[in-house]
Structure formats: C-alpha cells, structure tokens
PDB file of C-alpha atoms in Angstrom:
ATOM      1  CA  MET A   1      36.437  55.112  73.086  1.00  0.00           C
ATOM      2  CA  PRO A   2      40.134  54.356  74.032  1.00  0.00           C
ATOM      3  CA  THR A   3      42.539  56.421  72.113  1.00  0.00           C
ATOM      4  CA  ILE A   4      46.205  57.843  72.554  1.00  0.00           C
ATOM      5  CA  GLU A   5      47.448  60.819  70.716  1.00  0.00           C
ATOM      6  CA  ARG A   6      51.155  60.605  69.310  1.00  0.00           C
ATOM      7  CA  GLU A   7      52.477  63.776  67.789  1.00  0.00           C
ATOM      8  CA  GLY A   8      48.949  64.854  67.120  1.00  0.00           C
ATOM      9  CA  VAL A   9      47.647  61.657  65.602  1.00  0.00           C
ATOM     10  CA  SER A  10      44.996  59.908  67.466  1.00  0.00           C
ATOM     11  CA  LEU A  11      45.444  56.145  67.645  1.00  0.00           C
ATOM     12  CA  TYR A  12      42.668  53.895  68.688  1.00  0.00           C
ATOM     13  CA  TYR A  13      43.061  50.599  70.837  1.00  0.00           C
ATOM     14  CA  GLU A  14      41.270  48.033  72.899  1.00  0.00           C
ATOM     15  CA  SER A  15      42.515  45.935  75.621  1.00  0.00           C
ATOM     16  CA  ASP A  16      40.757  43.058  77.469  1.00  0.00           C
ATOM     17  CA  GLY A  17      41.643  40.393  80.079  1.00  0.00           C
ATOM     18  CA  ASP A  18      44.347  40.000  82.649  1.00  0.00           C
ATOM     19  CA  GLY A  19      47.891  38.466  82.843  1.00  0.00           C
ATOM     20  CA  GLU A  20      50.786  38.952  80.623  1.00  0.00           C
ATOM     21  CA  THR A  21      50.019  41.229  77.524  1.00  0.00           C
ATOM     22  CA  VAL A  22      49.771  40.062  74.085  1.00  0.00           C
ATOM     23  CA  ALA A  23      49.592  42.644  71.551  1.00  0.00           C
ATOM     24  CA  PHE A  24      48.268  42.066  67.981  1.00  0.00           C
ATOM     25  CA  VAL A  25      49.452  44.171  64.916  1.00  0.00           C
ATOM     26  CA  GLU A  26      47.335  43.829  61.809  1.00  0.00           C
ATOM     27  CA  ASP A  27      48.329  43.348  58.130  1.00  0.00           C
ATOM     28  CA  LEU A  28      48.436  45.934  55.363  1.00  0.00           C
ATOM     29  CA  GLY A  29      45.179  47.810  54.988  1.00  0.00           C
ATOM     30  CA  TYR A  30      43.142  45.531  57.159  1.00  0.00           C
ATOM     31  CA  GLY A  31      41.187  46.419  60.196  1.00  0.00           C
ATOM     32  CA  ALA A  32      41.459  44.823  63.782  1.00  0.00           C
ATOM     33  CA  TRP A  33      38.779  42.296  62.550  1.00  0.00           C
ATOM     34  CA  LEU A  34      41.785  40.293  61.301  1.00  0.00           C
ATOM     35  CA  TRP A  35      42.511  39.095  64.725  1.00  0.00           C
ATOM     36  CA  GLY A  36      38.943  37.855  65.474  1.00  0.00           C
ATOM     37  CA  TRP A  37      40.015  34.215  65.078  1.00  0.00           C
ATOM     38  CA  GLN A  38      42.776  34.635  67.800  1.00  0.00           C
ATOM     39  CA  TYR A  39      41.565  37.505  70.259  1.00  0.00           C
ATOM     40  CA  ASP A  40      38.936  35.445  71.974  1.00  0.00           C
ATOM     41  CA  ALA A  41      41.229  32.386  72.344  1.00  0.00           C
ATOM     42  CA  LEU A  42      43.932  34.393  74.215  1.00  0.00           C
ATOM     43  CA  ALA A  43      41.725  36.853  76.121  1.00  0.00           C
ATOM     44  CA  GLY A  44      41.537  35.728  79.704  1.00  0.00           C
ATOM     45  CA  PRO A  45      44.687  34.149  80.431  1.00  0.00           C
ATOM     46  CA  PHE A  46      46.320  37.212  78.872  1.00  0.00           C
ATOM     47  CA  GLU A  47      45.784  40.783  78.465  1.00  0.00           C
ATOM     48  CA  THR A  48      45.089  41.252  74.898  1.00  0.00           C
ATOM     49  CA  VAL A  49      45.725  44.516  73.076  1.00  0.00           C
ATOM     50  CA  VAL A  50      44.619  45.365  69.621  1.00  0.00           C
ATOM     51  CA  SER A  51      45.220  48.600  68.111  1.00  0.00           C
ATOM     52  CA  ASP A  52      44.294  50.198  64.557  1.00  0.00           C
ATOM     53  CA  LEU A  53      47.309  50.943  62.448  1.00  0.00           C
ATOM     54  CA  ARG A  54      47.573  54.652  61.526  1.00  0.00           C
ATOM     55  CA  GLY A  55      45.334  55.052  58.536  1.00  0.00           C
ATOM     56  CA  THR A  56      43.000  51.915  59.533  1.00  0.00           C
ATOM     57  CA  GLY A  57      39.603  51.915  61.217  1.00  0.00           C
ATOM     58  CA  ARG A  58      39.209  54.516  64.223  1.00  0.00           C
ATOM     59  CA  SER A  59      42.964  55.775  64.115  1.00  0.00           C
ATOM     60  CA  ASP A  60      43.764  58.873  62.254  1.00  0.00           C
ATOM     61  CA  ALA A  61      44.755  58.768  58.459  1.00  0.00           C
ATOM     62  CA  THR A  62      47.567  61.120  58.243  1.00  0.00           C
ATOM     63  CA  ALA A  63      49.322  62.051  54.993  1.00  0.00           C
ATOM     64  CA  GLY A  64      51.763  59.184  53.747  1.00  0.00           C
ATOM     65  CA  PRO A  65      54.046  57.714  52.966  1.00  0.00           C
ATOM     66  CA  TYR A  66      54.256  55.813  56.360  1.00  0.00           C
ATOM     67  CA  THR A  67      57.270  53.991  57.386  1.00  0.00           C
ATOM     68  CA  VAL A  68      57.653  50.714  59.675  1.00  0.00           C
ATOM     69  CA  PRO A  69      59.761  52.497  62.362  1.00  0.00           C
ATOM     70  CA  GLN A  70      56.928  55.084  62.444  1.00  0.00           C
ATOM     71  CA  LEU A  71      54.385  52.480  62.806  1.00  0.00           C
ATOM     72  CA  ALA A  72      56.502  50.819  65.482  1.00  0.00           C
ATOM     73  CA  ALA A  73      56.673  54.058  67.325  1.00  0.00           C
ATOM     74  CA  ASP A  74      52.891  54.275  67.261  1.00  0.00           C
ATOM     75  CA  LEU A  75      52.623  50.640  68.828  1.00  0.00           C
ATOM     76  CA  GLU A  76      55.074  51.908  71.515  1.00  0.00           C
ATOM     77  CA  ALA A  77      52.737  54.754  72.329  1.00  0.00           C
ATOM     78  CA  VAL A  78      49.907  52.453  72.711  1.00  0.00           C
ATOM     79  CA  LEU A  79      51.667  50.003  74.876  1.00  0.00           C
ATOM     80  CA  SER A  80      53.124  52.820  77.047  1.00  0.00           C
ATOM     81  CA  GLU A  81      49.537  54.148  77.629  1.00  0.00           C
ATOM     82  CA  CYS A  82      48.454  50.563  78.708  1.00  0.00           C
ATOM     83  CA  ASP A  83      51.430  50.494  81.199  1.00  0.00           C
ATOM     84  CA  VAL A  84      52.788  47.393  79.586  1.00  0.00           C
ATOM     85  CA  ARG A  85      56.330  46.528  80.879  1.00  0.00           C
ATOM     86  CA  THR A  86      56.852  43.349  78.641  1.00  0.00           C
ATOM     87  CA  VAL A  87      54.741  42.069  75.672  1.00  0.00           C
ATOM     88  CA  HIS A  88      54.241  39.051  73.578  1.00  0.00           C
ATOM     89  CA  LEU A  89      54.018  40.634  70.014  1.00  0.00           C
ATOM     90  CA  VAL A  90      51.820  38.868  67.350  1.00  0.00           C
ATOM     91  CA  GLY A  91      52.054  40.540  63.779  1.00  0.00           C
ATOM     92  CA  ALA A  92      50.787  39.446  60.419  1.00  0.00           C
ATOM     93  CA  GLY A  93      52.235  40.719  57.019  1.00  0.00           C
ATOM     94  CA  LEU A  94      52.835  44.566  57.655  1.00  0.00           C
ATOM     95  CA  GLY A  95      52.307  43.964  61.264  1.00  0.00           C
ATOM     96  CA  GLY A  96      55.088  41.374  61.384  1.00  0.00           C
ATOM     97  CA  MET A  97      57.277  43.993  60.061  1.00  0.00           C
ATOM     98  CA  VAL A  98      56.087  46.304  62.685  1.00  0.00           C
ATOM     99  CA  ALA A  99      56.625  43.722  65.513  1.00  0.00           C
ATOM    100  CA  LEU A 100      60.202  42.993  64.275  1.00  0.00           C
ATOM    101  CA  GLU A 101      61.048  46.629  64.246  1.00  0.00           C
ATOM    102  CA  HIS A 102      59.421  47.319  67.673  1.00  0.00           C
ATOM    103  CA  ALA A 103      61.379  44.380  69.180  1.00  0.00           C
ATOM    104  CA  ARG A 104      64.717  45.859  67.659  1.00  0.00           C
ATOM    105  CA  ARG A 105      64.090  49.348  68.829  1.00  0.00           C
ATOM    106  CA  TYR A 106      62.306  48.919  72.130  1.00  0.00           C
ATOM    107  CA  GLY A 107      62.913  46.775  75.238  1.00  0.00           C
ATOM    108  CA  ARG A 108      59.343  45.514  75.956  1.00  0.00           C
ATOM    109  CA  ALA A 109      59.069  42.502  73.544  1.00  0.00           C
ATOM    110  CA  LYS A 110      59.449  39.038  75.208  1.00  0.00           C
ATOM    111  CA  THR A 111      58.415  36.916  72.220  1.00  0.00           C
ATOM    112  CA  LEU A 112      57.610  37.518  68.817  1.00  0.00           C
ATOM    113  CA  THR A 113      54.930  35.505  66.640  1.00  0.00           C
ATOM    114  CA  LEU A 114      54.893  36.387  62.992  1.00  0.00           C
ATOM    115  CA  LEU A 115      52.326  35.123  60.377  1.00  0.00           C
ATOM    116  CA  GLY A 116      52.893  35.677  56.772  1.00  0.00           C
ATOM    117  CA  ALA A 117      55.796  38.033  57.419  1.00  0.00           C
ATOM    118  CA  SER A 118      59.131  39.210  56.113  1.00  0.00           C
ATOM    119  CA  ALA A 119      62.238  40.992  57.198  1.00  0.00           C
ATOM    120  CA  GLY A 120      62.085  42.898  53.887  1.00  0.00           C
ATOM    121  CA  GLY A 121      65.139  44.220  52.077  1.00  0.00           C
ATOM    122  CA  PRO A 122      66.213  44.159  48.440  1.00  0.00           C
ATOM    123  CA  ASP A 123      66.633  40.467  48.282  1.00  0.00           C
ATOM    124  CA  ALA A 124      63.259  39.573  49.671  1.00  0.00           C
ATOM    125  CA  ASP A 125      60.582  38.060  47.281  1.00  0.00           C
ATOM    126  CA  LEU A 126      57.773  40.577  47.780  1.00  0.00           C
ATOM    127  CA  PRO A 127      55.833  40.700  44.607  1.00  0.00           C
ATOM    128  CA  ALA A 128      53.827  43.989  44.090  1.00  0.00           C
ATOM    129  CA  ASP A 129      50.936  42.728  42.066  1.00  0.00           C
ATOM    130  CA  PRO A 130      49.301  40.322  44.936  1.00  0.00           C
ATOM    131  CA  ARG A 131      49.602  43.325  47.352  1.00  0.00           C
ATOM    132  CA  GLU A 132      47.796  45.750  44.966  1.00  0.00           C
ATOM    133  CA  ALA A 133      45.175  43.114  44.343  1.00  0.00           C
ATOM    134  CA  MET A 134      44.395  42.922  48.123  1.00  0.00           C
ATOM    135  CA  PHE A 135      43.096  46.521  48.200  1.00  0.00           C
ATOM    136  CA  ALA A 136      39.143  47.115  47.802  1.00  0.00           C
ATOM    137  CA  PRO A 137      37.396  50.247  48.291  1.00  0.00           C
ATOM    138  CA  PRO A 138      35.323  49.874  51.643  1.00  0.00           C
ATOM    139  CA  ASP A 139      32.158  50.725  49.966  1.00  0.00           C
ATOM    140  CA  ASP A 140      32.209  48.121  47.048  1.00  0.00           C
ATOM    141  CA  GLU A 141      31.064  44.842  48.866  1.00  0.00           C
ATOM    142  CA  ALA A 142      31.741  42.777  45.565  1.00  0.00           C
ATOM    143  CA  ALA A 143      35.341  44.108  45.373  1.00  0.00           C
ATOM    144  CA  LEU A 144      35.982  43.355  49.079  1.00  0.00           C
ATOM    145  CA  ARG A 145      34.997  39.741  48.771  1.00  0.00           C
ATOM    146  CA  SER A 146      36.789  39.261  45.320  1.00  0.00           C
ATOM    147  CA  SER A 147      40.005  40.969  46.557  1.00  0.00           C
ATOM    148  CA  LEU A 148      40.333  38.280  49.133  1.00  0.00           C
ATOM    149  CA  GLU A 149      41.511  36.097  46.412  1.00  0.00           C
ATOM    150  CA  PRO A 150      45.210  36.768  46.732  1.00  0.00           C
ATOM    151  CA  ALA A 151      45.088  36.408  50.520  1.00  0.00           C
ATOM    152  CA  LEU A 152      43.161  33.115  50.944  1.00  0.00           C
ATOM    153  CA  SER A 153      43.693  29.710  49.241  1.00  0.00           C
ATOM    154  CA  ALA A 154      41.178  28.704  46.560  1.00  0.00           C
ATOM    155  CA  ASP A 155      40.430  25.706  48.771  1.00  0.00           C
ATOM    156  CA  PHE A 156      39.440  27.887  51.627  1.00  0.00           C
ATOM    157  CA  ARG A 157      37.393  30.263  49.437  1.00  0.00           C
ATOM    158  CA  ASP A 158      35.403  27.403  47.924  1.00  0.00           C
ATOM    159  CA  ALA A 159      34.751  25.719  51.227  1.00  0.00           C
ATOM    160  CA  HIS A 160      33.756  28.739  53.329  1.00  0.00           C
ATOM    161  CA  PRO A 161      31.772  31.305  51.216  1.00  0.00           C
ATOM    162  CA  GLU A 162      29.969  32.444  54.340  1.00  0.00           C
ATOM    163  CA  ALA A 163      33.238  33.430  55.941  1.00  0.00           C
ATOM    164  CA  LEU A 164      33.923  35.555  52.720  1.00  0.00           C
ATOM    165  CA  ASP A 165      30.684  37.331  53.316  1.00  0.00           C
ATOM    166  CA  ARG A 166      31.492  38.057  56.818  1.00  0.00           C
ATOM    167  CA  ILE A 167      34.998  39.117  56.341  1.00  0.00           C
ATOM    168  CA  ALA A 168      33.569  41.547  53.473  1.00  0.00           C
ATOM    169  CA  ALA A 169      31.132  43.031  56.064  1.00  0.00           C
ATOM    170  CA  TRP A 170      33.929  43.549  58.472  1.00  0.00           C
ATOM    171  CA  ARG A 171      36.218  45.078  55.967  1.00  0.00           C
ATOM    172  CA  ALA A 172      33.649  47.639  54.831  1.00  0.00           C
ATOM    173  CA  GLU A 173      33.709  49.091  58.438  1.00  0.00           C
ATOM    174  CA  ASP A 174      37.438  48.860  59.326  1.00  0.00           C
ATOM    175  CA  ASP A 175      39.792  48.805  56.520  1.00  0.00           C
ATOM    176  CA  ALA A 176      41.936  51.708  55.192  1.00  0.00           C
ATOM    177  CA  GLU A 177      40.822  53.950  52.365  1.00  0.00           C
ATOM    178  CA  ARG A 178      42.900  54.134  49.314  1.00  0.00           C
ATOM    179  CA  GLU A 179      45.126  57.034  50.164  1.00  0.00           C
ATOM    180  CA  ALA A 180      45.961  55.476  53.595  1.00  0.00           C
ATOM    181  CA  TRP A 181      46.347  51.955  52.088  1.00  0.00           C
ATOM    182  CA  GLU A 182      49.010  53.425  49.785  1.00  0.00           C
ATOM    183  CA  ALA A 183      50.842  55.171  52.712  1.00  0.00           C
ATOM    184  CA  GLN A 184      50.822  51.730  54.612  1.00  0.00           C
ATOM    185  CA  GLU A 185      51.873  49.918  51.219  1.00  0.00           C
ATOM    186  CA  GLU A 186      54.959  52.263  50.985  1.00  0.00           C
ATOM    187  CA  ALA A 187      55.963  51.220  54.605  1.00  0.00           C
ATOM    188  CA  PHE A 188      55.739  47.542  53.480  1.00  0.00           C
ATOM    189  CA  ALA A 189      57.467  47.978  50.150  1.00  0.00           C
ATOM    190  CA  SER A 190      60.412  50.029  51.527  1.00  0.00           C
ATOM    191  CA  TYR A 191      61.061  48.157  54.813  1.00  0.00           C
ATOM    192  CA  GLU A 192      64.271  46.422  55.570  1.00  0.00           C
ATOM    193  CA  PHE A 193      65.517  44.964  58.978  1.00  0.00           C
ATOM    194  CA  GLU A 194      68.699  47.003  59.143  1.00  0.00           C
ATOM    195  CA  ALA A 195      70.473  44.689  61.874  1.00  0.00           C
ATOM    196  CA  PRO A 196      71.517  41.361  61.227  1.00  0.00           C
ATOM    197  CA  LEU A 197      68.686  38.909  62.092  1.00  0.00           C
ATOM    198  CA  TYR A 198      70.860  37.119  64.643  1.00  0.00           C
ATOM    199  CA  GLU A 199      71.140  39.936  66.825  1.00  0.00           C
ATOM    200  CA  LEU A 200      67.296  39.619  67.616  1.00  0.00           C
ATOM    201  CA  THR A 201      67.525  36.652  70.148  1.00  0.00           C
ATOM    202  CA  LEU A 202      64.028  36.586  71.553  1.00  0.00           C
ATOM    203  CA  PRO A 203      61.867  33.505  71.103  1.00  0.00           C
ATOM    204  CA  THR A 204      60.123  33.702  67.805  1.00  0.00           C
ATOM    205  CA  LEU A 205      57.316  31.592  66.242  1.00  0.00           C
ATOM    206  CA  VAL A 206      57.220  32.030  62.468  1.00  0.00           C
ATOM    207  CA  LEU A 207      53.815  30.665  61.045  1.00  0.00           C
ATOM    208  CA  HIS A 208      53.386  30.901  57.244  1.00  0.00           C
ATOM    209  CA  GLY A 209      51.192  29.442  54.515  1.00  0.00           C
ATOM    210  CA  GLY A 210      52.920  27.312  51.970  1.00  0.00           C
ATOM    211  CA  GLU A 211      50.615  28.813  49.213  1.00  0.00           C
ATOM    212  CA  ASP A 212      51.211  32.554  50.228  1.00  0.00           C
ATOM    213  CA  ARG A 213      51.364  34.533  47.127  1.00  0.00           C
ATOM    214  CA  VAL A 214      51.624  38.101  49.010  1.00  0.00           C
ATOM    215  CA  VAL A 215      54.633  37.101  51.240  1.00  0.00           C
ATOM    216  CA  PRO A 216      56.105  33.858  49.494  1.00  0.00           C
ATOM    217  CA  PRO A 217      57.300  31.132  51.783  1.00  0.00           C
ATOM    218  CA  SER A 218      60.950  32.096  51.031  1.00  0.00           C
ATOM    219  CA  ASN A 219      60.504  34.781  53.452  1.00  0.00           C
ATOM    220  CA  ALA A 220      59.464  32.523  56.288  1.00  0.00           C
ATOM    221  CA  GLU A 221      62.689  30.654  55.686  1.00  0.00           C
ATOM    222  CA  THR A 222      64.870  33.451  55.757  1.00  0.00           C
ATOM    223  CA  LEU A 223      63.410  34.604  59.214  1.00  0.00           C
ATOM    224  CA  ALA A 224      63.787  31.010  60.532  1.00  0.00           C
ATOM    225  CA  GLU A 225      67.319  30.783  59.419  1.00  0.00           C
ATOM    226  CA  GLY A 226      68.407  34.172  60.445  1.00  0.00           C
ATOM    227  CA  LEU A 227      66.792  34.527  63.766  1.00  0.00           C
ATOM    228  CA  PRO A 228      68.746  32.361  66.455  1.00  0.00           C
ATOM    229  CA  ASN A 229      65.845  31.374  68.572  1.00  0.00           C
ATOM    230  CA  ALA A 230      62.930  30.917  65.815  1.00  0.00           C
ATOM    231  CA  GLU A 231      60.796  28.048  65.202  1.00  0.00           C
ATOM    232  CA  LEU A 232      58.966  27.650  61.821  1.00  0.00           C
ATOM    233  CA  GLU A 233      55.576  26.150  61.204  1.00  0.00           C
ATOM    234  CA  MET A 234      54.290  25.857  57.637  1.00  0.00           C
ATOM    235  CA  ALA A 235      50.732  25.083  56.595  1.00  0.00           C
ATOM    236  CA  PRO A 236      51.315  23.727  53.186  1.00  0.00           C
ATOM    237  CA  ASP A 237      48.080  24.620  51.501  1.00  0.00           C
ATOM    238  CA  ALA A 238      47.394  27.736  53.253  1.00  0.00           C
ATOM    239  CA  GLY A 239      47.460  31.238  51.547  1.00  0.00           C
ATOM    240  CA  HIS A 240      48.580  34.534  53.231  1.00  0.00           C
ATOM    241  CA  LEU A 241      45.989  34.780  55.993  1.00  0.00           C
ATOM    242  CA  VAL A 242      47.142  31.517  57.662  1.00  0.00           C
ATOM    243  CA  GLY A 243      45.603  32.703  61.048  1.00  0.00           C
ATOM    244  CA  ILE A 244      42.203  32.610  59.432  1.00  0.00           C
ATOM    245  CA  GLU A 245      42.519  29.391  57.281  1.00  0.00           C
ATOM    246  CA  TYR A 246      44.195  27.352  60.194  1.00  0.00           C
ATOM    247  CA  SER A 247      42.739  29.286  63.100  1.00  0.00           C
ATOM    248  CA  ALA A 248      42.323  26.398  65.533  1.00  0.00           C
ATOM    249  CA  ALA A 249      45.897  24.838  64.864  1.00  0.00           C
ATOM    250  CA  VAL A 250      47.331  28.375  64.962  1.00  0.00           C
ATOM    251  CA  ASN A 251      45.709  29.070  68.305  1.00  0.00           C
ATOM    252  CA  ASP A 252      46.799  25.979  69.621  1.00  0.00           C
ATOM    253  CA  ARG A 253      50.497  26.445  68.515  1.00  0.00           C
ATOM    254  CA  LEU A 254      50.380  30.107  69.712  1.00  0.00           C
ATOM    255  CA  LEU A 255      49.000  29.191  73.106  1.00  0.00           C
ATOM    256  CA  GLY A 256      51.611  26.540  73.586  1.00  0.00           C
ATOM    257  CA  PHE A 257      54.356  28.656  72.554  1.00  0.00           C
ATOM    258  CA  LEU A 258      53.231  31.424  74.875  1.00  0.00           C
ATOM    259  CA  GLU A 259      52.876  29.102  77.888  1.00  0.00           C
ATOM    260  CA  GLU A 260      56.491  27.755  77.202  1.00  0.00           C
ATOM    261  CA  HIS A 261      58.068  31.162  76.975  1.00  0.00           C
ATOM    262  CA  GLY A 262      55.713  33.170  79.335  1.00  0.00           C
ATOM    263  CA  ASP A 263      54.688  33.356  82.910  1.00  0.00           C
ATOM    264  CA  VAL A 264      51.238  31.934  82.572  1.00  0.00           C
ATOM    265  CA  ASP A 265      49.764  28.378  83.345  1.00  0.00           C
ATOM    266  CA  LEU A 266      46.978  27.574  80.877  1.00  0.00           C
TER     267      LEU A 266
END
C-alpha cells in the first residue's frame, strides 16, 4: 500500500487519474470515506490524491496534541512524494484549516475549495460541544450512526437512513480512535490563520451549510470577506457535511470552479 514516512511517521495516501492534481483533506476524526461523493466525480480529468490524516485510517497515530502546521507538513510530504508541482486543495472542516495553512506555507496550491471550514482564532464561533458529539468509538455501530446528528441536517438524516448505515460502516473501518481524535481536536481548537487573510490571493471557493452547527456559517462569511479572490456558496438547509448532503450540486460547482481556474477542458 502506498505510504510515505515523515519524521518516522507513516502516512497513507492513494492517487488515481491523470491531469492536474486535486488533493482532498478530510475533516476531524473522519477517514477518507468522507470524499467518496467527490472522488469519483473528479478522478479521470484530474489526478486525485486522498491521504489519511495523522491518527486516522492507515496513517500512524502518534502522541498528541497535533497542530495544523504539523498536518500541513504531512500533506506537503505526500504531495512531494507524488511529484506534484501545483495542486488544487479541497479541505473540509479541520481539512480546510490544513488546506489554508498549506497554501500559506508552501508554493504548490493553485486554488482552494473549503467546505465547512474556518480560519480559526479567538474571534471565531467554533462551539466545542458539537465537535465532541461528532466522535464515536469505531467499534460502536449505534454510536457511529447517532454521532452523525451534529454533522448532518435532520432533513437529510430522515430522508436517507440507508446513507447513515453506509457511513457508519465506513467510519468503523477508517475513523480515528479516541486518543488520536483528541490530538486532532487540539489542532482544530488551537488553530489561527496567523497572516491577514487578504494576503492569500489564490482563487478560493467557500462552500458551507446554512445549518452547520459544528462550524457556524459566520466562519464562511469571515473567509469570503477576508480572502480577496473568494466566492461563497451557501446551502441554506445543509448541515456541516455539505459535500454529502448536496453532493451533486457541490460536484458541479467544484468542477466548474476547477475548469475556470485550471488547465483542464471538461
């Protein structure tokens, strides 16, 4: 299986397709299953790269706490291993923070797409209780299902019980154990984008659920107002996992955004 070692830590990744590279960075505690709704839509016209965050899935779970710059350095090691020169970064939640930080620190990012993301900092509205409620032990099937309540809207949960069952099964295989989850949560809770947002000038697509309880919509508004080349798309009745609830619309918008700002003819 493809892995890269950084400072003694084994990091798992997968890549597929040809063309410009799109790298997906997953959310707090969640495995690469999170990108199942977007991965197939992009693989083909793009090279897609998905890696397990430190502490998740098939990557090593080292002692915490973790930091977002540390996770961004892990991502940079994966992209370097894949011989990526430039990359379109797509991050959700914690992965959005990692994408922001990677774009600030390294010279590879060509565009950013941020789903349910925040720039962090003391003024950000990031309540701890919904994040805590997102965790479930990977060996507790009922908890894995019920802990999706903070992340998905009630309408979606009621309309798609079969999707909750599938997600719970995937989570049992790939999600972080408690110690690693807490290490990632520390990275989320402590993060602050240290430079003025206006200094990050690359094209950015901000996608957010209007009913997001984990990362309330004010965070998306802060990103859209501060990033000089950002576009904001709000799904009014979606929860935190907007890429799942509105997968078709998100995929269409993402493909259009990448076509506009990339070297690809879809």
